[in-house]
Coordinates of C-alpha atoms in Angstrom, one line a residue:
M18 CA 9.9 24.1 -27.8
K19 CA 8.0 20.8 -26.2
L20 CA 6.0 21.8 -23.5
L21 CA 5.8 18.8 -21.3
S22 CA 8.3 17.0 -19.5
A23 CA 10.3 13.9 -20.9
T24 CA 10.1 12.7 -17.6
L25 CA 6.3 12.7 -17.8
D26 CA 7.0 9.8 -20.8
R27 CA 8.6 7.6 -18.4
V28 CA 5.3 7.1 -16.3
K29 CA 1.7 6.2 -16.5
P30 CA -1.3 7.7 -14.6
S31 CA -2.7 5.3 -11.3
P32 CA -5.0 2.7 -12.7
T33 CA -6.4 1.8 -9.4
I34 CA -8.0 6.1 -9.8
A35 CA -8.7 5.5 -13.7
V36 CA -11.1 2.3 -12.4
T37 CA -12.7 4.4 -9.8
T38 CA -13.0 7.1 -12.4
R39 CA -14.6 5.1 -14.8
A40 CA -17.2 3.3 -12.1
A41 CA -18.4 6.7 -11.4
E42 CA -19.3 7.8 -14.8
L43 CA -20.7 4.7 -15.2
R44 CA -23.1 5.3 -12.5
A45 CA -23.3 8.9 -13.4
Q46 CA -25.3 6.9 -16.6
G47 CA -27.5 5.6 -14.2
R48 CA -25.4 2.1 -14.3
D49 CA -25.6 -0.4 -11.6
V50 CA -21.8 -0.6 -11.1
I51 CA -20.4 -1.8 -7.9
G52 CA -16.9 -0.3 -7.5
L53 CA -14.1 -2.9 -6.4
G54 CA -10.4 -0.9 -6.7
A55 CA -10.3 1.5 -4.4
G56 CA -8.4 0.9 -1.1
E57 CA -10.1 3.2 1.3
P58 CA -12.0 1.7 4.8
D59 CA -15.8 2.1 4.4
F60 CA -15.7 3.0 8.7
D61 CA -16.0 6.5 9.6
T62 CA -13.2 8.2 11.1
P63 CA -13.1 7.7 14.6
D64 CA -15.3 10.1 17.2
H65 CA -12.1 11.1 18.9
I66 CA -10.1 11.7 16.0
K67 CA -12.7 14.6 14.7
A68 CA -12.8 15.6 17.9
A69 CA -9.3 16.4 17.7
G70 CA -9.5 17.7 14.5
I71 CA -12.5 20.1 15.4
A72 CA -10.5 21.7 18.1
A73 CA -7.8 22.5 16.2
I74 CA -9.5 24.7 14.4
N75 CA -11.4 26.0 17.3
A76 CA -8.1 27.0 18.7
G77 CA -7.0 28.8 16.0
K78 CA -4.3 25.6 15.4
T79 CA -5.0 26.7 11.4
K80 CA -1.3 28.0 10.6
Y81 CA 1.9 26.9 9.4
T82 CA 3.7 24.5 11.0
A83 CA 7.2 23.2 10.7
V84 CA 7.8 21.9 7.2
D85 CA 7.7 18.2 8.1
G86 CA 5.2 18.0 11.4
I87 CA 4.6 19.8 14.3
P88 CA 7.1 18.3 17.3
E89 CA 3.9 16.6 18.5
L90 CA 2.9 14.7 16.5
K91 CA 6.5 14.0 16.1
Q92 CA 7.1 12.8 19.4
A93 CA 3.3 10.6 18.9
I94 CA 5.3 8.9 16.1
C95 CA 8.3 8.2 18.2
D96 CA 6.1 7.2 21.1
K97 CA 4.2 4.7 18.8
F98 CA 7.5 3.2 16.8
R99 CA 8.1 2.3 20.5
R100 CA 5.6 1.3 21.7
D101 CA 4.6 -1.2 18.9
N102 CA 7.7 -2.2 17.5
N103 CA 10.8 -1.4 19.6
L104 CA 12.0 0.9 18.0
D105 CA 14.0 4.0 19.2
Y106 CA 14.1 7.2 17.6
V107 CA 14.3 11.1 18.6
P108 CA 11.6 13.4 16.6
A109 CA 14.5 14.6 14.3
Q110 CA 14.4 11.4 12.9
V111 CA 10.9 11.9 11.8
S112 CA 9.1 13.4 9.1
V113 CA 5.5 13.4 8.6
G114 CA 4.1 14.6 4.4
S115 CA 0.9 14.4 3.1
G116 CA 0.4 11.1 3.0
G117 CA 2.3 8.4 2.3
K118 CA 2.5 8.6 -0.9
Q119 CA 4.3 12.3 -0.5
V120 CA 6.9 10.4 1.8
I121 CA 8.0 7.7 -0.1
Y122 CA 8.2 10.2 -3.4
N123 CA 11.0 12.7 -0.9
A124 CA 12.3 9.3 -0.1
F125 CA 13.4 8.5 -3.8
M126 CA 13.8 12.5 -5.3
A127 CA 16.1 13.1 -2.4
T128 CA 18.3 10.0 -3.0
L129 CA 18.3 8.2 -6.7
N130 CA 20.6 9.5 -9.5
P131 CA 20.1 8.2 -13.0
G132 CA 20.6 4.4 -13.5
D133 CA 20.5 4.0 -9.6
E134 CA 17.7 0.7 -9.3
V135 CA 15.4 0.3 -6.4
I136 CA 13.8 -3.9 -6.1
I137 CA 10.4 -3.8 -5.8
P138 CA 9.0 -7.4 -5.0
A139 CA 5.9 -7.8 -7.9
P140 CA 2.5 -7.6 -7.1
Y141 CA 3.5 -4.1 -6.5
W142 CA 0.6 -1.4 -5.2
V143 CA 0.8 0.6 -8.5
S144 CA 2.7 3.8 -7.8
Y145 CA 5.8 2.3 -6.6
P146 CA 7.4 1.8 -10.0
D147 CA 5.9 5.1 -11.7
M148 CA 7.7 7.1 -8.1
V149 CA 10.9 5.9 -9.0
K150 CA 11.0 6.5 -12.4
L151 CA 10.4 10.1 -11.2
G152 CA 12.9 9.8 -9.5
G153 CA 15.4 9.2 -11.9
G154 CA 15.5 5.6 -10.9
D155 CA 15.2 1.7 -12.7
P156 CA 12.4 -0.4 -10.9
V157 CA 13.9 -3.8 -10.7
F158 CA 11.0 -6.7 -10.6
V159 CA 11.2 -9.6 -8.6
A160 CA 8.0 -11.9 -9.0
G161 CA 6.0 -13.5 -5.7
T162 CA 3.7 -15.4 -7.6
L163 CA 0.7 -17.5 -6.3
D164 CA 2.8 -20.9 -5.3
R165 CA 5.1 -18.7 -3.0
G166 CA 1.8 -16.9 -1.6
Y167 CA 2.9 -13.5 -3.6
K168 CA 5.8 -13.1 -1.3
I169 CA 9.8 -13.3 -2.6
T170 CA 12.6 -15.6 -1.4
A171 CA 15.5 -15.1 -0.1
D172 CA 17.6 -16.6 -3.4
Q173 CA 15.2 -13.9 -5.6
L174 CA 16.3 -11.1 -3.2
E175 CA 19.6 -11.8 -3.6
S176 CA 20.0 -12.3 -7.6
A177 CA 18.1 -9.6 -8.2
I178 CA 20.6 -7.0 -6.2
T179 CA 23.4 -5.5 -8.1
P180 CA 26.2 -2.6 -7.7
R181 CA 23.9 -0.4 -9.3
T182 CA 20.9 -0.8 -6.7
K183 CA 19.8 2.2 -3.9
W184 CA 17.0 0.8 -2.4
F185 CA 14.8 -1.9 -2.1
L186 CA 11.3 -1.7 -1.6
F187 CA 9.2 -4.2 0.3
N188 CA 5.2 -4.2 1.7
S189 CA 3.9 -6.2 4.0
P190 CA 0.7 -6.8 4.5
S191 CA 0.7 -6.2 0.7
N192 CA -1.6 -4.0 -1.9
P193 CA -2.6 -5.6 -3.9
T194 CA -2.3 -9.4 -2.2
G195 CA -3.1 -9.8 1.0
A196 CA 0.1 -11.1 2.0
G197 CA 2.2 -10.8 5.7
Y198 CA 5.3 -11.9 6.1
N199 CA 6.1 -13.7 9.4
W200 CA 9.4 -12.9 10.8
S201 CA 11.6 -15.7 9.4
E202 CA 10.2 -15.2 5.9
L203 CA 11.3 -11.7 6.8
K204 CA 14.5 -12.4 8.5
A205 CA 15.6 -14.6 5.6
L206 CA 15.3 -11.2 3.8
T207 CA 17.0 -9.2 6.3
D208 CA 20.0 -11.5 5.9
V209 CA 20.4 -11.3 2.0
L210 CA 20.1 -7.0 2.9
L211 CA 23.0 -7.5 5.3
R212 CA 26.1 -9.1 2.5
H213 CA 25.5 -6.0 0.7
P214 CA 25.6 -3.1 2.5
H215 CA 25.0 0.1 -0.4
V216 CA 21.5 -1.6 -0.3
W217 CA 19.4 1.2 1.3
V218 CA 15.7 -0.5 2.9
L219 CA 12.3 1.6 2.6
T220 CA 9.5 -0.6 4.0
D221 CA 5.8 0.5 3.8
D222 CA 4.0 -0.6 6.9
M223 CA 0.4 1.2 6.0
Y224 CA -1.7 -1.7 6.5
E225 CA 0.3 -2.6 10.0
H226 CA -2.9 -3.2 12.2
L227 CA -4.8 -4.7 9.3
A228 CA -3.6 -8.3 10.5
F229 CA -5.5 -11.3 10.6
D230 CA -6.1 -14.7 12.5
D231 CA -2.8 -16.1 13.6
Y232 CA -0.4 -13.3 11.7
Q233 CA 1.4 -11.4 13.9
F234 CA 3.1 -8.3 11.8
C235 CA 6.8 -7.4 11.8
T236 CA 8.9 -4.5 9.7
P237 CA 12.7 -5.1 8.5
A238 CA 14.3 -3.0 11.5
Q239 CA 12.8 -4.8 13.6
V240 CA 13.3 -8.3 13.0
E241 CA 17.1 -7.0 12.2
P242 CA 18.2 -4.2 14.6
Q243 CA 21.9 -3.9 12.2
L244 CA 19.9 -2.2 9.1
Y245 CA 18.0 0.2 11.9
D246 CA 20.7 2.8 10.3
R247 CA 19.5 2.4 6.7
T248 CA 16.5 1.6 7.0
L249 CA 13.3 4.1 6.0
T250 CA 9.9 2.8 8.2
M251 CA 7.3 4.4 6.7
N252 CA 3.1 4.1 8.1
G253 CA 0.4 6.5 8.7
V254 CA -2.9 6.8 9.8
S255 CA -4.9 6.3 6.1
K256 CA -5.9 2.3 6.6
A257 CA -6.4 1.8 10.4
Y258 CA -7.7 4.6 12.1
A259 CA -9.8 5.5 8.2
M260 CA -8.5 8.7 8.1
T261 CA -7.6 8.0 3.9
G262 CA -8.7 11.7 3.1
W263 CA -6.9 13.1 6.2
R264 CA -3.3 12.9 4.2
I265 CA -1.2 12.0 6.7
G266 CA 2.5 9.7 6.1
Y267 CA 4.7 9.9 8.6
A268 CA 8.3 7.9 8.4
A269 CA 11.6 7.3 10.6
G270 CA 14.8 6.5 9.6
P271 CA 18.7 8.2 9.3
L272 CA 19.1 11.5 10.4
Q273 CA 21.0 12.9 6.9
L274 CA 18.1 10.7 5.1
I275 CA 15.1 12.6 7.0
A276 CA 17.1 16.2 6.4
A277 CA 17.2 15.6 2.4
M278 CA 13.5 14.1 2.2
R279 CA 12.6 17.8 4.3
K280 CA 14.5 19.6 2.0
V281 CA 12.6 18.3 -0.5
Q282 CA 9.3 19.1 0.7
S283 CA 10.0 22.8 1.8
Q284 CA 10.4 23.1 -1.9
S285 CA 7.1 21.6 -2.9
T286 CA 3.8 21.1 -0.7
S287 CA 5.7 22.8 3.0
N288 CA 3.6 20.9 5.9
P289 CA 1.3 19.0 5.9
C290 CA -2.5 19.8 6.7
T291 CA -2.2 21.9 10.3
I292 CA -5.7 20.4 11.3
S293 CA -5.0 17.0 10.0
Q294 CA -1.4 16.4 12.2
W295 CA -3.7 17.5 15.7
A296 CA -6.1 14.8 14.4
A297 CA -3.5 12.5 13.8
V298 CA -1.6 13.3 17.4
A299 CA -5.0 12.0 18.6
A300 CA -5.1 8.7 16.2
L301 CA -1.7 8.1 17.8
N302 CA -1.6 9.0 21.3
G303 CA -5.1 7.7 21.7
T304 CA -7.6 5.0 22.1
H305 CA -7.4 2.0 19.7
D306 CA -9.9 -0.2 20.8
F307 CA -12.2 0.4 17.8
I308 CA -9.4 -1.7 15.4
A309 CA -10.6 -4.9 16.8
P310 CA -13.6 -4.9 16.0
N311 CA -13.2 -3.1 12.6
N312 CA -10.5 -6.0 11.9
A313 CA -13.2 -8.6 12.6
M314 CA -15.8 -7.1 10.1
F315 CA -12.7 -7.1 7.3
I316 CA -12.2 -11.1 8.6
R317 CA -15.7 -11.5 7.4
R318 CA -15.4 -9.5 4.5
R319 CA -12.4 -11.6 3.1
D320 CA -14.1 -14.7 3.9
L321 CA -17.2 -14.2 2.6
V322 CA -14.8 -12.7 -0.9
V323 CA -12.6 -15.3 -0.7
D324 CA -14.9 -18.3 -0.6
A325 CA -17.5 -16.6 -3.3
L326 CA -14.8 -16.2 -5.8
N327 CA -13.1 -20.5 -5.1
A328 CA -16.6 -21.4 -6.0
C329 CA -16.6 -19.3 -9.5
P330 CA -15.1 -21.4 -12.6
G331 CA -12.0 -20.1 -13.5
I332 CA -11.0 -18.4 -10.5
V333 CA -8.8 -19.6 -7.9
C334 CA -8.4 -17.0 -4.5
P335 CA -6.0 -17.6 -1.5
R336 CA -7.2 -16.3 2.0
P337 CA -4.9 -13.1 2.7
E338 CA -3.1 -12.6 5.9
G339 CA -3.5 -8.8 6.1
A340 CA -4.8 -5.9 4.3
F341 CA -8.0 -5.4 3.0
Y342 CA -7.5 -7.1 -0.2
V343 CA -7.8 -10.3 -2.3
Y344 CA -5.6 -10.7 -5.5
P345 CA -7.4 -14.1 -7.4
S346 CA -5.7 -15.8 -10.5
I347 CA -7.8 -15.9 -13.9
A348 CA -5.1 -18.3 -15.3
D349 CA -8.3 -20.9 -16.1
C350 CA -10.3 -18.1 -17.7
I351 CA -7.7 -16.8 -20.4
G352 CA -8.3 -17.8 -24.0
K353 CA -11.9 -18.1 -23.6
T354 CA -15.0 -15.5 -24.9
S355 CA -17.5 -14.1 -22.3
A356 CA -21.6 -13.7 -22.8
G357 CA -20.8 -10.4 -24.3
G358 CA -18.5 -11.7 -27.0
T359 CA -14.9 -10.7 -25.4
L360 CA -11.9 -12.6 -25.8
I361 CA -10.4 -12.7 -22.7
D362 CA -6.7 -12.8 -23.8
S363 CA -5.3 -10.6 -20.9
D364 CA -6.3 -9.7 -17.4
E365 CA -7.0 -6.1 -18.4
A366 CA -9.6 -8.0 -20.7
F367 CA -11.0 -10.3 -18.2
A368 CA -11.9 -6.9 -15.8
T369 CA -13.3 -4.2 -18.6
A370 CA -15.6 -7.0 -19.7
L371 CA -16.7 -7.5 -15.8
L372 CA -17.9 -3.9 -16.2
D373 CA -19.3 -3.8 -19.2
E374 CA -21.1 -7.0 -19.6
S375 CA -21.9 -7.5 -15.6
D376 CA -21.2 -3.4 -13.8
V377 CA -18.8 -4.6 -11.7
A378 CA -15.3 -2.4 -11.1
V379 CA -12.0 -4.6 -10.0
V380 CA -8.5 -3.4 -10.8
F381 CA -6.7 -5.6 -13.8
G382 CA -3.6 -7.8 -12.7
A383 CA -1.2 -6.6 -14.9
A384 CA -1.4 -3.3 -13.0
F385 CA 0.7 -4.3 -10.0
G386 CA 3.1 -6.6 -12.4
L387 CA 1.6 -9.9 -12.1
S388 CA -1.2 -11.6 -14.3
P389 CA -3.6 -13.1 -15.0
H390 CA -5.1 -11.1 -12.3
F391 CA -7.6 -9.0 -10.5
R392 CA -7.8 -7.0 -7.1
I393 CA -10.7 -6.7 -5.2
S394 CA -10.5 -4.5 -2.7
Y395 CA -13.7 -5.5 0.4
A396 CA -13.3 -2.2 2.7
T397 CA -17.2 -2.1 1.4
S398 CA -20.7 -3.5 2.5
D399 CA -21.1 -7.3 2.8
A400 CA -24.6 -6.5 0.4
A401 CA -22.0 -4.9 -2.1
L402 CA -19.9 -7.8 -2.0
T403 CA -22.4 -10.2 -1.7
E404 CA -24.3 -9.1 -4.9
A405 CA -20.5 -8.5 -6.5
C406 CA -19.5 -12.0 -6.1
A407 CA -22.8 -13.2 -7.5
R408 CA -21.6 -11.4 -10.3
I409 CA -19.4 -12.2 -11.1
R410 CA -20.0 -16.2 -10.7
T411 CA -22.0 -15.5 -13.5
F412 CA -20.1 -13.9 -16.2
C413 CA -17.7 -17.0 -15.4
D414 CA -20.4 -18.8 -15.9
G415 CA -21.2 -17.7 -19.0
L416 CA -17.4 -17.7 -19.9
R417 CA -17.1 -20.5 -23.4

């Protein structure tokens, strides 16, 4: 009898975690590796949020809670959706999980059957396809290429929909590209979805507050209220509030779907960390004054990286609208050989050689479903970014 489930044959470990792990291993060997793989703000969690977590501990709020969130947090989430997105939900329509990843996983586990299709714009967050596969579904990819700003069109979405389509999974601003859909671009997509009432919408809004320059964030059910009854709007406190390790994600949607997701969570993790839930209440209800200065730092870092990469031979790097990633093309590097003798026949070969020869860790584009590219997270210090970009420039100068 085989020990491991056949389901595991359909999925692979997270490439972003693999890159971060490899960088840590090389540092332990004494190498001066600059890691640009992890999608994690380098800012500390704001003091009032930390204080709320400490106060919860001191008040003895350390016991089990309701499976999918305390009432106070669910109300804070309802208030957030009304305040920020003009979306009205009641607490019974809200699910809180241990991070946004669990919320998406719960939705797929609760709804997917073998043969169901989930449309995913590419480039995509590395975990999306594998969560679909774990739920028994089939991911269907639609490419948003560099010439379209890494965004898909209404015609592409229309062509991808079949009678088997269960979900359209949407992420803006995007991981890995930072591309953000404006109101008119998103309205074109929602118009398509209105013509296909069997398709549900799962929107990953985790980078909502990391919107730069003149870009204005919007979300599908806000743009097209007629989609409200078949949209799951997911968000969390990880990115904007620098709370990645607190592990709180949440979503709101139709009662039947939320109840099914609650059932899945009741037989997996049960409630998210109680202390983290109280901290999240403070995050959502408290001051947001820290977001603007944090974003100003992200914009400065973005511009530093974009300008430096565009000065590298063979690299083309667009300027993203949000999040804290860039996704440059290395099409003109393919087919060349590095100074260390590596043939650059793919973006994975580029990333591997860059790490081995220049001690810079990035994530190769094939992991996100669109090559030849790589992803950099610029959520780190100016000094580290400046040095990393200098090393990338030297590496590219050495390609022949």
